[in-house]
Amino acid sequence: MVVGLNFIALPNEQGSGAFHYIRNLLSVMSEYTLHDTHFIVYKQRQIHAAYIGMPANADVEYVDVPTLGNGWKRIVFEQTLFYRYIKACDVFYSYCTSMPLLVHAKRVFTLHDVYYLSNPERYGWLQRTYLKAITQLYAKRAHEILTVSKYSMKQIETFIPVSRNKIRLTYNILPAHAIEEQKTDIPDKPYFLFVGSIQPSKNIIRMVDAFEQFNTDGKYQLIIVGKPLHAAETILSHLSGKPDVCYLGYRSDKEIAWLYRHTEAVVLVSLCEGFGIPPLEGFLYGKPALVANATSLPEVVGDAGIKVNPLDINDIVKGFQQVTDCKDELVLHTHKQIELFDKNTTCEIWMNSLHINYTK
């Protein structure tokens, strides 16, 4: 069995949530014995093989494509010159919405969300029209579509004309092993932690405004970690001059692990999340969450967090107070939520979709 893994959508070694989804699956796959499966990993040449995280016990061949970045150049390459690099395989998989449409193999990809269809304000008309057309085309050409939550599955069924039998649920999961921690220098105050990309859908401006109203005595700090994406300039300018709001930029997995361990709670009051893994990562360290009461986040958090209206700043202020007051009670439910997203069950569904031969 030859399985092609398409990573050419990864432009740098600062992977997004979509990349962490696949890297965690690969981490769990390392716990299995793999049989008669040859992997061909396609990546941009500037990405080191070690960063991909393929299991040491896997039979892997790497194919480098030119440096393409993450824009139209990569999209055009994928449907044209990429075919010069693609080798014969039985299954061809992409970890995000990225697929050479004419590849001769079983085609599988993970569609994390369709937020750009359900919330038209996220992109302009031209980009939204393109994304809708290409997603529908990918879905039509794929033999199987994976997605990361029950919420995303329902959204796909609503906005993409695709048979329900084509969709399989593969949750975001935690890695197989604990991540080594590296201390990050921050002021010596209790803090709340946001981890995610800096973009409008993360609702960062309302989160910050609510935190400032909650933190009138200056007891706490809000730490924001993540790389800037579209429209980040407006968001980052809103953070300036706020002494108890600290933006750390992009940080390594080791530094983020340390931040999770020492935070009061993880905050993610996004307007939309296909899954929203930071609360689940916080649960691993026994930390409660403050999240939006919409999209996939209630599914992820359950009784281990406080859920608020992401459009209501006053409700978010109350949420900060509630997660502080009820912290000990909320923490009691974190282990149950981790168990709901069983890493081995999800990894096996993923491997079965790709026809990977394995034994535990």
CSV table of C-alpha atoms in Angstrom, one decimal:
chain,number,residue,atom,x,y,z
A,1,MET,CA,0.0,0.0,0.0
A,2,VAL,CA,1.4,3.4,-1.1
A,3,VAL,CA,0.0,6.4,0.7
A,4,GLY,CA,0.7,9.9,-0.5
A,5,LEU,CA,0.6,12.6,2.2
A,6,ASN,CA,0.2,16.1,0.8
A,7,PHE,CA,1.8,18.8,3.1
A,8,ILE,CA,2.5,21.4,0.4
A,9,ALA,CA,-0.1,23.8,1.9
A,10,LEU,CA,2.3,24.2,4.9
A,11,PRO,CA,4.4,27.3,4.1
A,12,ASN,CA,6.6,27.5,7.2
A,13,GLU,CA,7.4,25.8,10.4
A,14,GLN,CA,4.7,27.7,12.3
A,15,GLY,CA,1.9,25.3,11.7
A,16,SER,CA,-1.8,26.3,12.2
A,17,GLY,CA,-4.4,24.3,13.9
A,18,ALA,CA,-5.0,22.3,10.8
A,19,PHE,CA,-1.3,21.2,10.9
A,20,HIS,CA,-1.4,20.4,14.6
A,21,TYR,CA,-4.4,18.2,13.8
A,22,ILE,CA,-2.4,16.0,11.5
A,23,ARG,CA,0.8,16.1,13.5
A,24,ASN,CA,-1.0,14.8,16.6
A,25,LEU,CA,-2.5,12.0,14.5
A,26,LEU,CA,1.0,11.1,13.3
A,27,SER,CA,2.2,11.2,16.9
A,28,VAL,CA,-0.5,8.7,17.9
A,29,MET,CA,0.2,6.5,14.8
A,30,SER,CA,3.8,6.0,16.2
A,31,GLU,CA,2.2,3.8,18.9
A,32,TYR,CA,1.2,1.3,16.2
A,33,THR,CA,3.1,-1.3,14.2
A,34,LEU,CA,2.8,-0.4,10.5
A,35,HIS,CA,2.8,-3.2,7.9
A,36,ASP,CA,3.4,-3.0,4.1
A,37,THR,CA,2.7,0.7,3.9
A,38,HIS,CA,5.0,3.1,2.1
A,39,PHE,CA,4.4,6.8,2.7
A,40,ILE,CA,5.3,9.5,0.2
A,41,VAL,CA,5.3,12.9,1.9
A,42,TYR,CA,5.1,16.0,-0.3
A,43,LYS,CA,6.3,19.2,1.2
A,44,GLN,CA,7.8,22.6,0.3
A,45,ARG,CA,11.5,22.3,0.3
A,46,GLN,CA,12.1,24.8,3.2
A,47,ILE,CA,10.1,22.5,5.6
A,48,HIS,CA,12.4,20.1,7.5
A,49,ALA,CA,11.3,16.5,7.5
A,50,ALA,CA,11.6,16.4,11.3
A,51,TYR,CA,9.0,19.1,11.6
A,52,ILE,CA,6.4,17.0,9.9
A,53,GLY,CA,6.7,14.4,12.6
A,54,MET,CA,6.4,11.2,10.7
A,55,PRO,CA,6.7,8.1,13.1
A,56,ALA,CA,10.2,6.7,13.3
A,57,ASN,CA,8.8,3.2,12.5
A,58,ALA,CA,7.2,4.4,9.2
A,59,ASP,CA,8.6,3.7,5.7
A,60,VAL,CA,8.8,7.2,4.4
A,61,GLU,CA,10.0,8.9,1.2
A,62,TYR,CA,10.1,12.7,1.0
A,63,VAL,CA,9.4,14.7,-2.1
A,64,ASP,CA,10.3,18.4,-2.1
A,65,VAL,CA,8.5,20.8,-4.2
A,66,PRO,CA,9.6,24.5,-4.8
A,67,THR,CA,9.1,27.1,-2.1
A,68,LEU,CA,5.5,28.3,-2.9
A,69,GLY,CA,4.3,30.2,0.2
A,70,ASN,CA,0.6,30.1,1.0
A,71,GLY,CA,-1.1,32.1,-1.7
A,72,TRP,CA,-2.2,31.8,-5.3
A,73,LYS,CA,1.2,30.5,-6.4
A,74,ARG,CA,0.7,27.3,-4.4
A,75,ILE,CA,-2.9,26.9,-5.5
A,76,VAL,CA,-2.0,27.1,-9.2
A,77,PHE,CA,1.0,24.8,-8.7
A,78,GLU,CA,-1.2,22.2,-7.1
A,79,GLN,CA,-3.4,21.8,-10.1
A,80,THR,CA,-0.6,22.1,-12.7
A,81,LEU,CA,3.1,21.4,-12.1
A,82,PHE,CA,2.5,19.4,-9.0
A,83,TYR,CA,1.7,16.4,-11.2
A,84,ARG,CA,5.3,16.2,-12.3
A,85,TYR,CA,6.2,15.4,-8.7
A,86,ILE,CA,3.4,13.1,-7.8
A,87,LYS,CA,4.3,9.4,-7.8
A,88,ALA,CA,2.0,6.4,-8.2
A,89,CYS,CA,0.1,5.7,-5.0
A,90,ASP,CA,-3.1,3.9,-3.8
A,91,VAL,CA,-4.3,6.7,-1.6
A,92,PHE,CA,-3.6,10.4,-1.7
A,93,TYR,CA,-4.4,12.4,1.4
A,94,SER,CA,-4.4,16.2,2.2
A,95,TYR,CA,-4.6,17.4,5.8
A,96,CYS,CA,-6.6,20.5,4.8
A,97,THR,CA,-8.5,21.9,1.8
A,98,SER,CA,-5.7,21.2,-0.7
A,99,MET,CA,-6.0,18.5,-3.4
A,100,PRO,CA,-4.7,17.9,-6.9
A,101,LEU,CA,-8.0,17.1,-8.5
A,102,LEU,CA,-6.8,14.7,-11.2
A,103,VAL,CA,-4.5,12.5,-9.1
A,104,HIS,CA,-5.1,8.8,-9.9
A,105,ALA,CA,-5.7,7.3,-6.4
A,106,LYS,CA,-8.3,7.2,-3.7
A,107,ARG,CA,-8.6,10.9,-2.7
A,108,VAL,CA,-9.2,11.8,0.9
A,109,PHE,CA,-8.9,15.2,2.6
A,110,THR,CA,-9.8,16.8,5.9
A,111,LEU,CA,-12.3,19.7,5.7
A,112,HIS,CA,-11.9,21.4,9.1
A,113,ASP,CA,-14.8,23.9,8.7
A,114,VAL,CA,-16.8,25.9,6.2
A,115,TYR,CA,-16.9,29.1,8.3
A,116,TYR,CA,-16.3,31.1,5.1
A,117,LEU,CA,-19.6,29.9,3.8
A,118,SER,CA,-21.7,30.2,6.9
A,119,ASN,CA,-20.3,33.6,7.8
A,120,PRO,CA,-19.8,35.7,4.7
A,121,GLU,CA,-18.2,38.6,6.5
A,122,ARG,CA,-15.0,36.7,6.9
A,123,TYR,CA,-13.8,37.2,3.3
A,124,GLY,CA,-14.6,39.5,0.4
A,125,TRP,CA,-17.0,38.4,-2.3
A,126,LEU,CA,-14.3,37.3,-4.8
A,127,GLN,CA,-12.4,35.2,-2.3
A,128,ARG,CA,-15.6,33.7,-0.8
A,129,THR,CA,-16.9,32.8,-4.3
A,130,TYR,CA,-13.6,31.0,-5.1
A,131,LEU,CA,-13.5,29.2,-1.8
A,132,LYS,CA,-17.0,28.0,-2.2
A,133,ALA,CA,-16.4,26.7,-5.7
A,134,ILE,CA,-13.1,25.0,-4.9
A,135,THR,CA,-14.5,23.4,-1.7
A,136,GLN,CA,-17.5,22.0,-3.6
A,137,LEU,CA,-15.2,20.7,-6.3
A,138,TYR,CA,-12.8,19.1,-3.8
A,139,ALA,CA,-15.8,17.5,-2.1
A,140,LYS,CA,-17.2,16.2,-5.3
A,141,ARG,CA,-13.8,14.7,-6.5
A,142,ALA,CA,-12.9,13.2,-3.1
A,143,HIS,CA,-13.7,9.6,-2.3
A,144,GLU,CA,-13.9,10.5,1.4
A,145,ILE,CA,-14.0,13.7,3.5
A,146,LEU,CA,-12.8,13.8,7.1
A,147,THR,CA,-13.9,16.5,9.5
A,148,VAL,CA,-13.1,17.3,13.1
A,149,SER,CA,-16.4,17.8,15.0
A,150,LYS,CA,-20.1,17.0,14.9
A,151,TYR,CA,-20.7,20.7,14.4
A,152,SER,CA,-18.4,20.8,11.3
A,153,MET,CA,-20.1,17.7,10.0
A,154,LYS,CA,-23.5,19.4,10.2
A,155,GLN,CA,-22.2,22.5,8.6
A,156,ILE,CA,-20.6,20.6,5.7
A,157,GLU,CA,-23.9,18.8,5.1
A,158,THR,CA,-25.7,22.2,5.1
A,159,PHE,CA,-23.4,24.1,2.8
A,160,ILE,CA,-21.7,21.5,0.6
A,161,PRO,CA,-23.8,19.2,-1.7
A,162,VAL,CA,-22.2,16.0,-0.6
A,163,SER,CA,-23.5,12.6,0.5
A,164,ARG,CA,-23.5,12.0,4.3
A,165,ASN,CA,-21.9,8.6,3.6
A,166,LYS,CA,-18.8,10.3,2.3
A,167,ILE,CA,-18.0,12.1,5.6
A,168,ARG,CA,-16.2,10.6,8.6
A,169,LEU,CA,-15.5,12.2,12.0
A,170,THR,CA,-11.9,12.4,13.1
A,171,TYR,CA,-11.7,14.7,16.1
A,172,ASN,CA,-8.8,16.9,16.9
A,173,ILE,CA,-6.8,14.9,19.5
A,174,LEU,CA,-4.0,15.3,21.9
A,175,PRO,CA,-0.5,14.0,21.0
A,176,ALA,CA,0.6,10.6,22.1
A,177,HIS,CA,3.2,11.9,24.6
A,178,ALA,CA,3.5,15.0,26.8
A,179,ILE,CA,5.4,17.9,25.3
A,180,GLU,CA,8.6,19.0,26.9
A,181,GLU,CA,8.1,22.4,28.5
A,182,GLN,CA,10.2,25.5,28.2
A,183,LYS,CA,9.7,28.5,30.5
A,184,THR,CA,8.6,31.8,28.9
A,185,ASP,CA,9.4,35.1,30.5
A,186,ILE,CA,6.2,36.9,31.5
A,187,PRO,CA,5.3,39.3,34.4
A,188,ASP,CA,4.7,37.6,37.7
A,189,LYS,CA,0.9,37.7,37.8
A,190,PRO,CA,-1.8,35.1,37.5
A,191,TYR,CA,-2.9,35.0,33.9
A,192,PHE,CA,-5.5,33.8,31.4
A,193,LEU,CA,-4.3,32.4,28.2
A,194,PHE,CA,-5.4,32.7,24.6
A,195,VAL,CA,-3.7,30.5,21.9
A,196,GLY,CA,-4.7,30.9,18.3
A,197,SER,CA,-4.1,32.9,15.1
A,198,ILE,CA,-4.6,36.7,15.2
A,199,GLN,CA,-7.6,37.2,13.0
A,200,PRO,CA,-11.2,38.6,13.3
A,201,SER,CA,-13.0,35.3,13.7
A,202,LYS,CA,-11.1,34.7,17.0
A,203,ASN,CA,-13.0,37.7,18.5
A,204,ILE,CA,-9.9,39.0,20.2
A,205,ILE,CA,-11.0,42.6,20.5
A,206,ARG,CA,-14.2,41.7,22.5
A,207,MET,CA,-12.1,39.3,24.6
A,208,VAL,CA,-9.6,42.0,25.5
A,209,ASP,CA,-12.3,44.6,26.2
A,210,ALA,CA,-14.2,42.2,28.5
A,211,PHE,CA,-10.9,41.2,30.3
A,212,GLU,CA,-10.2,44.9,31.0
A,213,GLN,CA,-13.6,45.4,32.5
A,214,PHE,CA,-13.2,42.3,34.6
A,215,ASN,CA,-9.6,43.1,35.7
A,216,THR,CA,-10.2,46.6,37.1
A,217,ASP,CA,-8.0,45.9,40.1
A,218,GLY,CA,-5.1,44.7,37.9
A,219,LYS,CA,-4.8,41.4,39.6
A,220,TYR,CA,-4.6,39.3,36.4
A,221,GLN,CA,-2.9,39.4,33.1
A,222,LEU,CA,-4.2,38.2,29.7
A,223,ILE,CA,-1.5,36.4,27.6
A,224,ILE,CA,-2.1,36.2,23.8
A,225,VAL,CA,-0.1,33.7,21.8
A,226,GLY,CA,-0.4,33.3,18.0
A,227,LYS,CA,0.9,34.4,14.6
A,228,PRO,CA,-0.9,37.3,12.8
A,229,LEU,CA,-3.0,36.5,9.8
A,230,HIS,CA,-5.4,38.6,7.8
A,231,ALA,CA,-6.6,41.9,9.4
A,232,ALA,CA,-4.2,41.4,12.3
A,233,GLU,CA,-2.9,45.0,12.2
A,234,THR,CA,-6.2,46.3,13.6
A,235,ILE,CA,-6.4,43.7,16.3
A,236,LEU,CA,-2.7,44.2,17.4
A,237,SER,CA,-3.1,48.0,17.5
A,238,HIS,CA,-6.1,47.5,19.8
A,239,LEU,CA,-3.8,45.7,22.3
A,240,SER,CA,-1.3,48.5,22.5
A,241,GLY,CA,-1.3,50.6,25.7
A,242,LYS,CA,-3.0,47.9,27.8
A,243,PRO,CA,-0.5,47.0,30.6
A,244,ASP,CA,-2.2,43.8,31.6
A,245,VAL,CA,-2.6,42.4,28.0
A,246,CYS,CA,0.6,40.8,26.7
A,247,TYR,CA,1.0,39.7,23.1
A,248,LEU,CA,3.8,37.2,22.8
A,249,GLY,CA,3.6,36.5,19.1
A,250,TYR,CA,4.2,33.0,17.8
A,251,ARG,CA,5.8,30.6,20.4
A,252,SER,CA,7.1,27.1,20.2
A,253,ASP,CA,5.1,24.0,21.4
A,254,LYS,CA,7.4,23.8,24.4
A,255,GLU,CA,6.7,27.3,25.5
A,256,ILE,CA,3.0,27.0,25.0
A,257,ALA,CA,3.0,23.8,27.1
A,258,TRP,CA,4.6,25.8,29.9
A,259,LEU,CA,2.0,28.5,29.5
A,260,TYR,CA,-0.8,26.0,29.7
A,261,ARG,CA,0.6,24.5,32.9
A,262,HIS,CA,0.7,27.8,34.7
A,263,THR,CA,-2.4,29.6,33.5
A,264,GLU,CA,-5.6,30.2,35.4
A,265,ALA,CA,-7.8,29.2,32.4
A,266,VAL,CA,-7.8,29.0,28.7
A,267,VAL,CA,-9.9,31.6,26.9
A,268,LEU,CA,-11.4,31.0,23.4
A,269,VAL,CA,-14.5,33.1,22.7
A,270,SER,CA,-14.3,32.7,18.9
A,271,LEU,CA,-17.1,33.5,16.6
A,272,CYS,CA,-16.5,30.2,14.9
A,273,GLU,CA,-14.3,27.1,15.5
A,274,GLY,CA,-14.3,23.9,13.5
A,275,PHE,CA,-13.1,22.2,16.7
A,276,GLY,CA,-11.0,24.6,18.9
A,277,ILE,CA,-8.2,22.5,20.4
A,278,PRO,CA,-6.7,25.0,22.9
A,279,PRO,CA,-9.3,24.2,25.6
A,280,LEU,CA,-8.7,20.5,25.2
A,281,GLU,CA,-4.9,21.1,25.4
A,282,GLY,CA,-5.6,23.1,28.6
A,283,PHE,CA,-7.6,20.2,30.0
A,284,LEU,CA,-4.4,18.0,29.7
A,285,TYR,CA,-2.9,20.3,32.4
A,286,GLY,CA,-6.1,20.4,34.5
A,287,LYS,CA,-7.1,23.9,33.4
A,288,PRO,CA,-10.7,25.1,32.9
A,289,ALA,CA,-11.9,27.0,29.9
A,290,LEU,CA,-13.8,30.1,29.1
A,291,VAL,CA,-15.3,29.7,25.6
A,292,ALA,CA,-18.1,30.9,23.3
A,293,ASN,CA,-21.4,29.2,23.6
A,294,ALA,CA,-21.5,28.7,19.8
A,295,THR,CA,-20.4,26.4,17.0
A,296,SER,CA,-18.2,23.5,18.1
A,297,LEU,CA,-16.9,24.9,21.4
A,298,PRO,CA,-19.7,23.6,23.7
A,299,GLU,CA,-19.1,20.1,22.2
A,300,VAL,CA,-15.4,20.3,23.1
A,301,VAL,CA,-15.7,21.9,26.5
A,302,GLY,CA,-18.7,20.2,28.1
A,303,ASP,CA,-18.9,20.8,31.8
A,304,ALA,CA,-15.2,21.7,32.1
A,305,GLY,CA,-15.7,25.3,31.1
A,306,ILE,CA,-17.9,28.4,31.2
A,307,LYS,CA,-19.8,29.2,28.0
A,308,VAL,CA,-20.7,32.8,27.0
A,309,ASN,CA,-22.3,34.8,24.2
A,310,PRO,CA,-19.2,35.9,22.1
A,311,LEU,CA,-21.1,39.0,20.9
A,312,ASP,CA,-21.9,40.2,24.4
A,313,ILE,CA,-19.0,41.9,26.2
A,314,ASN,CA,-20.9,42.0,29.5
A,315,ASP,CA,-21.5,38.2,29.2
A,316,ILE,CA,-17.8,37.6,28.6
A,317,VAL,CA,-17.0,39.8,31.6
A,318,LYS,CA,-19.2,37.6,33.7
A,319,GLY,CA,-17.5,34.5,32.2
A,320,PHE,CA,-14.1,35.7,33.4
A,321,GLN,CA,-15.6,36.0,36.9
A,322,GLN,CA,-17.4,32.6,36.8
A,323,VAL,CA,-14.3,30.7,35.5
A,324,THR,CA,-12.3,32.2,38.4
A,325,ASP,CA,-15.0,31.5,41.1
A,326,CYS,CA,-15.8,28.0,39.9
A,327,LYS,CA,-12.3,26.9,38.9
A,328,ASP,CA,-12.0,23.9,41.2
A,329,GLU,CA,-15.4,22.5,40.2
A,330,LEU,CA,-14.7,22.9,36.5
A,331,VAL,CA,-11.4,21.2,36.8
A,332,LEU,CA,-13.2,18.0,38.0
A,333,HIS,CA,-14.6,17.6,34.5
A,334,THR,CA,-11.5,18.0,32.4
A,335,HIS,CA,-10.5,14.4,32.4
A,336,LYS,CA,-13.9,13.3,31.2
A,337,GLN,CA,-13.7,15.7,28.2
A,338,ILE,CA,-10.3,14.3,27.3
A,339,GLU,CA,-11.7,10.8,27.3
A,340,LEU,CA,-14.5,11.8,24.9
A,341,PHE,CA,-11.9,12.6,22.2
A,342,ASP,CA,-10.1,9.3,22.5
A,343,LYS,CA,-6.9,9.6,20.5
A,344,ASN,CA,-6.6,5.9,19.5
A,345,THR,CA,-10.2,5.7,18.2
A,346,THR,CA,-9.7,8.7,16.1
A,347,CYS,CA,-6.3,7.7,14.8
A,348,GLU,CA,-7.6,4.3,13.8
A,349,ILE,CA,-10.5,5.9,11.9
A,350,TRP,CA,-8.0,8.1,10.1
A,351,MET,CA,-5.7,5.1,9.3
A,352,ASN,CA,-8.6,3.0,8.1
A,353,SER,CA,-9.7,5.8,5.7
A,354,LEU,CA,-6.2,5.8,4.3
A,355,HIS,CA,-6.0,2.0,4.1
A,356,ILE,CA,-2.9,2.0,6.3
A,357,ASN,CA,-2.1,-1.5,7.6
A,358,TYR,CA,-1.5,-1.5,11.3
A,359,THR,CA,-1.6,-3.6,14.5
A,360,LYS,CA,-1.6,-2.2,18.1
